Structure formats: structure tokens, C-alpha cells
Amino acid sequence: MSQYRWIGKSLPRVDAKGKVAGTVKYVTDLTYPDMLWGAVLRSKYPHALIKKIDVRKAKEKPGVVDVLTHEDIPGLNAYGIINQDQPVLCHDKVRFLGDAVAYVLAEDKRTAYEALDLIKVEYEPLPVVSDMEEAIKNTVKVHDDGNVLEHVVITKGDAAKAFESCDLIVEETYYTPRQMHTFLETEGGVATIDQDGIITVFSSSQYPNRDIIQIARSLNYPEEKIHVVAHTIGGGFGGKDEITTQILLALGTLKTKRPVKMVWDREESVIAGQKRLPIKITLKTGVTKDGKLVANQARVVADTGPYNCLGSAVMKLALEHACGPYYVPNTYLEGYCVYTNNTLGSAFRGFGATQATFAIERQMDLISKKLGIDPLELRIKNSLQNNQSAGLGHMPAPSVGIKDTLDQLKKHDLWVNKEKHLQTKSPHLKRAIGIACSHQGCGLGSFFPDYGSADIQLLPDGSFSLKVGCPDIGQGNATAFVQIAAEALYTHPDNIKVEVGDTRTTPDSGSTSASRSIYTGGNAIVIAARKIRALLIAEASRALQTAPDLLEFELDRISTRDKEKSVTYQEIARRAAERNKVIQYTSTFDWPRSDLEFNDALGLPHYVFSYISEMALVEVNTLTGECQVLKAVVSPDAGRIINRQGLEGQAEGGTVMSMGYALMEDVILEEGEYLTKDLSTYIIPSALDIPEIDTLPVEALEDTGPFGAKGIGEAVCNPMAPAVVNAICSALDIHITKLPATPEMIYNLVHHKTS
Amino acid sequence: MNKINVSLVLNGEPKEITVEPNLTLLEVIRDVFGLTGTKEGCGKGECGACTVLVDNKPVNSCLVLISQVEGKNVTTIEGLSSNGDLDTLQQKFIEEGAVQCGYCTPGMIMSAKALLLQNSKPTEEEIKRAISGNLCRCTGYTKIVRAIKSASEHGREVI
């Protein structure tokens, strides 16, 4: 019997009805009278100098209202969350095929795109920087200051010395691919301007408040006169965290004084949108003969493409997570983030931990094989525990649930009766079970401002309005906010009217990213609710002529202890209104931090972590190299579960996304040119590819979290890929160091036994 | 370009329009009729977000030219709810947690609807096959399959 009314329940999502009925509007569905369409001319070369841009013919085309270039940027012609190194419209140089060179505003969509062909740009092509190790050498520079955006070294203990005492050292280099978010709703939006000069940008954005800063800076326009609205978003996964269309939309409406709409079609989204950073990780891992981890050395090289976006942060998290959720007393962690002319690298669910997880989990299986130790037991033996330091020497919050998640796998029928599950119908089909663990730092880590805010107000009918800045990008955090508020306010979820992601009305609660929105928004709600309860009690005390400490909350009312008298929330609202008072409060919340900080690696380490283990049953066809994942058992530790169905949805979605990463997904470029431009060449899993998924969560409650909750949005995207690859390697007795493990790769490894 | 006249039945109502012949059914549904429930995910028939029914068969409306639906019955997601009540499929998608970002949802439901109209008791394998052309990035499909199975066990399919 749960102690909570709403926390942990599978409450249906508050926004589901409009979505199944097709009535809710996404930004890409909005239209306005007198609206213009924007279209961007992108670079012809992956790396080139711009000699001349001639837009005259395009401007003369009937239906074209204006064509903008770098000359039309009123403020800073650059943006970027960390470094402002990406031009809004390129001036003298292009650094990847997605670079924006000119911007057409026309009466309709077809005219806008046809006008692009009339723009003449003269380029002087430059050699293309496509290899990350070559980039480090700086033979050809993408940016004048050189290609190494950031270089970090962090150590703990003495790894060099510790290796000398290891019984076994395993050293290997791993390569992870360029994964694409492939949200079903591509990047896009609409911007309007009113007669007071207030610009409103409706955008599919993960952080509207920060967008305002970047828009204001480039438009040289007051922040107070800009609003960004992200009500309903068709998927983000990190690809809508950095600016996509917002600055150009705002610029267009500012210039023309008309509403402007722009939607990237899928090919444009592939070319210009952000991607997961491909990372090369060399790991040297030392253990005792009993399999106890002693030392881990990592060299990470991350390809952030032409501009930083969030690439340097991704590289740092790869270092932070390079030891897995295990106790390793000695580490030497070195990372490079490099510029190239490849794809724009930025945030993608897992944010460096995904890439690092693949590498360390392959290492664990190599160790398991060489020492003859069961792979599950090896991981249990090395599991991080409360009050042990992690890879950077930092102490995670004492809600470390990794061992409990492994125990869930150990108890599951798939593991207990594995011999039965490994039987196949034919000798050319081989099965195996693969295991992997992961963890994920929640929040923005040390140093960076990381805060939340929630506004709660009692409405005249006794219901509450709830406003939190974090947009709902599809995962259902708005529903979780409702449940947390309903619990804390002693009311029914139907009595909470929630609003998110609108800078006109919702308080800045930080981004929806970094597995932080339920923790941050939830904490802000709990704090606001505490204040609201005090205000309700005060009003009730007046109404019932009873001291506050003799009153208690019931559903939608406050009554005396003896239940003789009570007053409803609606009555309280009426009474307060009589005195011209409104019961309302806007709270603030600041993240707790690690006591460790690295001056040369800002943002590390994190304090609150989520943990996860996963087990995959895989069947490989040795004649074709094809791989079918039959079953997945996933045990996530997100602390207190707020919405059970929501948690399962994350576990299932993340499992399948990670499976795609393992088996089929890669944006392939050759010398900066895209070979995979659409969804028939960049393959994501379909309904026919999915395994049966069992989700068995554990709750290692986090003291600092709302009702003990942490975050889980990213961790779920990490372990399935190495679990699947570990299974394939186990089934075929091969060694895979590169993703995706396509049928061609597997076939060649089987038939040529080379790695 | 000379416009053409097209007569069709849209969500049970007869319609006559005069439009340019190079418009796709998706463009007409969204921009001429203003029904934005049907989405564009790729514009090339690779993702299924634009799925609607033409004479009860599922099609990628981004690949159908408007003249091709002359005289035909077109059903969009908006046509599933009658008198404001949700169709069983829609209800089950909500109950089973099959909706996250929701962008694939209309197309997914229309493909499921087409399946249940011709096979009222599909197996799990048949369900997966029927929606194999509808990409979803959020849910991992698990709860979607469960929702369709549940709808097949509980509803009466009338269109």
C-alpha cells in the first residue's frame, strides 16, 4: 500500500487527449494571416572561403519580400550555448554543409525555396578536415585559433604506478558513430511581432529562456521585448537544446514586421541539425586476478564538427563516465574536443556517457572473458557503493542504486534459466545474453548556474494553476509536475492546470535537458507548495476560528482535527478575494553540488546520478550477419518513480534508441559530404525490430530530490548498445570495437575472424 | 499552372475543391482544409507520420497527388472521433501510455485503424507489421503495440 495518493501512479498524460485527437498544435502547425515563409541557403562546400554573395536576382523574384545576409544582422553575428562561434549567416567562411549563407523571406513556401537557386555565391574551396586525429595536428584549421577546442586531463590516485601491480591489463580503442536524433517533428517555428515591438517566437525548443538571450544578442534587441514559447514539442533528445531556427525567425519578423514561419524538411534537418558526437576512446583498464578494478586510463577524442554547441561538455562527461558505475581507485582521464568539417556535434541523450558506456562495458566483458569470471558477477563485484568516490575522485550523492539494479537482472528468469533461452532452432542461429551497466550525471554539474522555479496560484474555483518553465519535450514531465503538485497540495490531479515552456507566463526553471526537469521542476513545486499550504492554513484558521496547529489537510479542504468543521479550497479562495488577496507563490530552487570543482573542466563533476543495468538476449544469423534482439530486461534507478507508465516509456524508448545505435544508425560522411540524407539511408528501429522489454525499476531514494526522485531521461539510452554487442561477441566469439554492428560487419567478422 | 477540380469525401463529408494539380493530399489536408492533425515527418513516404485512409486503406499522403483521390473517401485522425467521443483506439493509446511526444501518433493510429478494419483480431506480429511503416522515436513501440491489441479486444470498429 503506497504512502502516496499520486506519486508512483500511472496517471494518464495530461496532454494525451489533444495528441490522439490530432487537435493539439505543434509549432509547425501554426499559421497566421499575412505570414511569410523563410528558407535558408546553405553552404555548397564543407569547407570554403566565401568570396562574394549576390542576392539581387533572388530579391527580384515575384513573391520574394527580402533576402538577408550577414550584413543584415543587427547585433552579434554568432551564437552558441558555450562558445559563440557559429555564425547566424556566414560572412567570410563556411565550415560545414549546414552553414547558413543567406535567408529568403517570401509569400509562400515554394517561392522561398525556388528563390534559393537564384542566389549566387562564389566560394574558394579549402581542404576538408574530416579525421579527428588529423584535426589535432592543425595542418588545416577550421577556426583560426586551431582545431583543439578543449583539452582536459583529470587524475585520481596514481594510475601509472597502479598498473604495475595489476594481474591483467586490457587495452583497446573504441569508435562510436554519429547518431541522429531523428525526432519525428523536424526543427521549425513561427515568429510574430506586435505593434509594441514584442517579438514572440513559437519554437520547438528545449530552453526558451536561454533562446531569448541568444536572440537578443544577435538582433541587438531588448530581452524584455522577446518571448519564446515551446508548448508542444515533437521530440527533442538534446537536438533542440541549442538554437535551431529561433534567431532567423526573430530576425525575419523584425525586418518585415510580418509573421514568419520556417520548417526544415527532413533532408535539411539531417544536414543542418545537430548530431551525437562521434567519439574515439582508448581505454587501458587494469584489474586483480579476482577481477577487482585497480586502474583505468582513458584517452577520449570527440568530434564536435564546425562549432562547439555543447561538444566540449559532451567530451567532459565522456571522461566523467569512462569508469562506468564502478569503484576504480586510480584513474588518468584525458580528453580532446576537436573541430572538423563534419556534422554539428551537440547534446544527444546520454551526452558523452553513452559513448563512454560502450567502451567501458566492452572492457568489462573482455576482462570477464580473460579471467573466466561471470560478466554479471564481475559487475556486481565492482559496483560503486554509497560513500565511495567515482572516476574523477568525486563523491556522488548517496543514492547509488547500481548494485540493486544488477540484482534485479540476476533474479530474472532470463538469467536464472539462461540455458533454456539460449536454445535455437538451427545451427546457423546463435544466441547469447549480454549485460551492461551505466550511470548518468543529472543536472548541469559544478560551476554552471542550475536552478528551478515554479509558480502556484489558487484559482477562484478551488483548483490551482501551476507554471514551470521547463518545456515538455514529449517525455511527460508536465504530467509528473501535476502529480507532484497534487500530492503536495492535497488535491486531485484534475485540479491542477499546468503550463510549461512559455516565457510570457512560466518562470525560468532552466532547460529540459541533462535529466533535470522532473528533479528541478519537482523540487521547485514542492517548495512552492509548502508556502501555499501555509497560506491556505492561515486562511482556514481565520475561517474556522481555530489555531493553525489544530487543522489538517484533506482532499481539497482543510478541517479541524475532530472533523467537525472544514473549509474547502474554493471557499478559501473566495474569502481571500474578499480581502483583495490571492493565494499565490513563485518559488526558487538551486541544485546541490559536488564539493569538487575543476577549474580546467567546468561543469564537472555531477552530484546526483541515475543508474541502470540492462540484459539483452540476442540471436545472430551467422549466414547473413543479421541480428535480432529477442528480449531486453532493464532495471533503471531513477530514485522515486513519479509516474510508473512514464518511467516505463523512458526505459522502453531508450532501450530501442540504444539498440538502433548498436545495430543500424550512423550518419555517414565522406570528406564532409553526406551519404545518408534521409530515412531510407539513415535507419532507425521500426516496430518489427523491437524485443520484448521487461522493466524492473529500483528506487535508491535521493534525499535532495522531490519525494526522492532523481532523473532518468538519458541513462536509459546508454546500456542497451553494449549489452547487445556483448551478446553478439559472446555468441560468435568475436571482438567488436566499433558501432554500429551492422550485418556486414558481423558477417565479415564471422567469416574472416578478423577484428 | 491551371487548377483542377477535385471531389472527394473527407471524414464523411462531401467536398469540392479547386487547386493546383501538383499538390499532395497531405498539403491539401493541412493547408486547404486546415486539418493539421496529419503531420509531415519526411515528405518522402519513409516515416508514416502522414498516414491517412483512402477508401479504408492506409496511404502516405505525402506521396499521393490530390487528383488521385477524386471520388474517394479520405479519413484523417480528426475523422475518428464522433461527436467529440474518442474512438477506442484513441482511448487505448491514452490508457496504455502509448503517447509521448505525439507526433507519430495520428499516423500510427490511422495505420492501426486500417488494420483493425480488415482484421479485427490481429496477432502481435500482425500489429507490428501493420505499423512497421510508422516510425516512432520516443516510445520504443512497446506500449503502442499493447494499445492496439487492447483496442482489438475491446472495441467495435465502425467508420
Short mmCIF file of C-alpha atoms in Angstrom, two decimals, chain A residues 13 19-22 25-26 28-29 110 180-182 184-185 233-235 237 266 474 645 648-650 652-653 656-657 665 678-680 685-688 690 693, chain B residues 22-23 27 30 36-37 39 41-42 44 46-47 77-78 90 93-97 99-103 109 125 128-129 131-132 135 137-143:
data_model
loop_
_atom_site.label_atom_id
_atom_site.label_comp_id
_atom_site.label_asym_id
_atom_site.label_seq_id
_atom_site.Cartn_x
_atom_site.Cartn_y
_atom_site.Cartn_z
CA ARG A 13 -0.69 12.02 -19.51
CA LYS A 19 -2.41 14.36 -29.32
CA VAL A 20 -4.58 11.33 -30.10
CA ALA A 21 -7.35 13.54 -31.46
CA GLY A 22 -4.94 15.45 -33.69
CA LYS A 25 -0.98 22.35 -32.39
CA TYR A 26 2.75 21.86 -32.69
CA THR A 28 4.99 23.50 -37.20
CA ASP A 29 1.16 23.52 -37.39
CA ARG A 110 7.54 27.11 -52.78
CA MET A 180 20.96 11.46 -35.33
CA HIS A 181 18.10 12.39 -33.01
CA THR A 182 15.52 11.69 -35.72
CA LEU A 184 9.56 12.94 -35.92
CA GLU A 185 8.98 16.71 -35.78
CA ILE A 233 7.21 19.59 -28.98
CA GLY A 234 7.53 16.60 -31.29
CA GLY A 235 10.67 15.20 -29.69
CA PHE A 237 16.50 14.24 -27.28
CA ARG A 266 13.98 16.06 -43.22
CA GLY A 474 7.48 14.52 -25.11
CA GLN A 645 4.00 4.43 -17.05
CA GLU A 648 8.50 2.50 -18.44
CA GLY A 649 8.04 4.68 -21.50
CA GLN A 650 11.51 6.10 -20.96
CA GLU A 652 11.41 1.20 -23.49
CA GLY A 653 12.11 4.18 -25.72
CA VAL A 656 15.13 0.87 -28.60
CA MET A 657 17.07 4.08 -29.33
CA GLU A 665 22.45 4.09 -37.01
CA ASP A 678 17.07 10.56 -45.49
CA LEU A 679 15.26 7.91 -43.52
CA SER A 680 15.83 5.17 -46.07
CA PRO A 685 14.33 0.81 -35.49
CA SER A 686 10.78 0.07 -36.62
CA ALA A 687 8.12 -1.90 -34.76
CA LEU A 688 9.44 -5.10 -36.34
CA ILE A 690 11.82 -4.43 -31.09
CA ILE A 693 11.07 -5.47 -22.87
CA ASN B 22 0.80 19.33 -58.13
CA LEU B 23 -0.43 19.48 -54.55
CA GLU B 27 -0.70 19.57 -48.44
CA ARG B 30 -3.22 20.61 -43.91
CA THR B 36 -3.22 19.84 -39.01
CA GLY B 37 -3.55 16.50 -37.20
CA LYS B 39 1.88 15.51 -39.93
CA GLY B 41 7.85 13.86 -40.91
CA CYS B 42 9.95 13.34 -44.03
CA LYS B 44 9.13 11.10 -48.90
CA GLU B 46 9.68 6.95 -45.29
CA CYS B 47 8.25 7.70 -41.85
CA ILE B 77 -7.25 11.46 -37.49
CA GLU B 78 -9.86 14.16 -36.97
CA GLN B 90 -7.54 6.67 -29.29
CA PHE B 93 -3.43 4.90 -26.71
CA ILE B 94 -4.08 7.21 -23.77
CA GLU B 95 -4.70 4.43 -21.23
CA GLU B 96 -1.70 2.32 -22.20
CA GLY B 97 0.77 5.23 -22.17
CA VAL B 99 1.65 8.65 -26.43
CA GLN B 100 4.82 10.57 -25.64
CA CYS B 101 5.68 13.46 -27.95
CA GLY B 102 2.64 12.51 -30.02
CA TYR B 103 4.00 13.48 -33.42
CA ILE B 109 -3.47 5.37 -35.11
CA GLU B 125 3.14 -9.95 -35.16
CA LYS B 128 3.86 -4.87 -35.68
CA ARG B 129 3.79 -5.50 -39.41
CA ILE B 131 2.71 -0.28 -38.15
CA SER B 132 6.16 -1.15 -39.48
CA LEU B 135 8.42 5.39 -37.23
CA ARG B 137 11.43 7.68 -31.78
CA CYS B 138 10.03 8.12 -28.30
CA THR B 139 8.15 5.03 -27.15
CA GLY B 140 10.09 2.05 -28.46
CA TYR B 141 6.71 0.89 -29.86
CA THR B 142 6.02 -1.41 -26.89
CA LYS B 143 3.04 0.44 -25.46
#
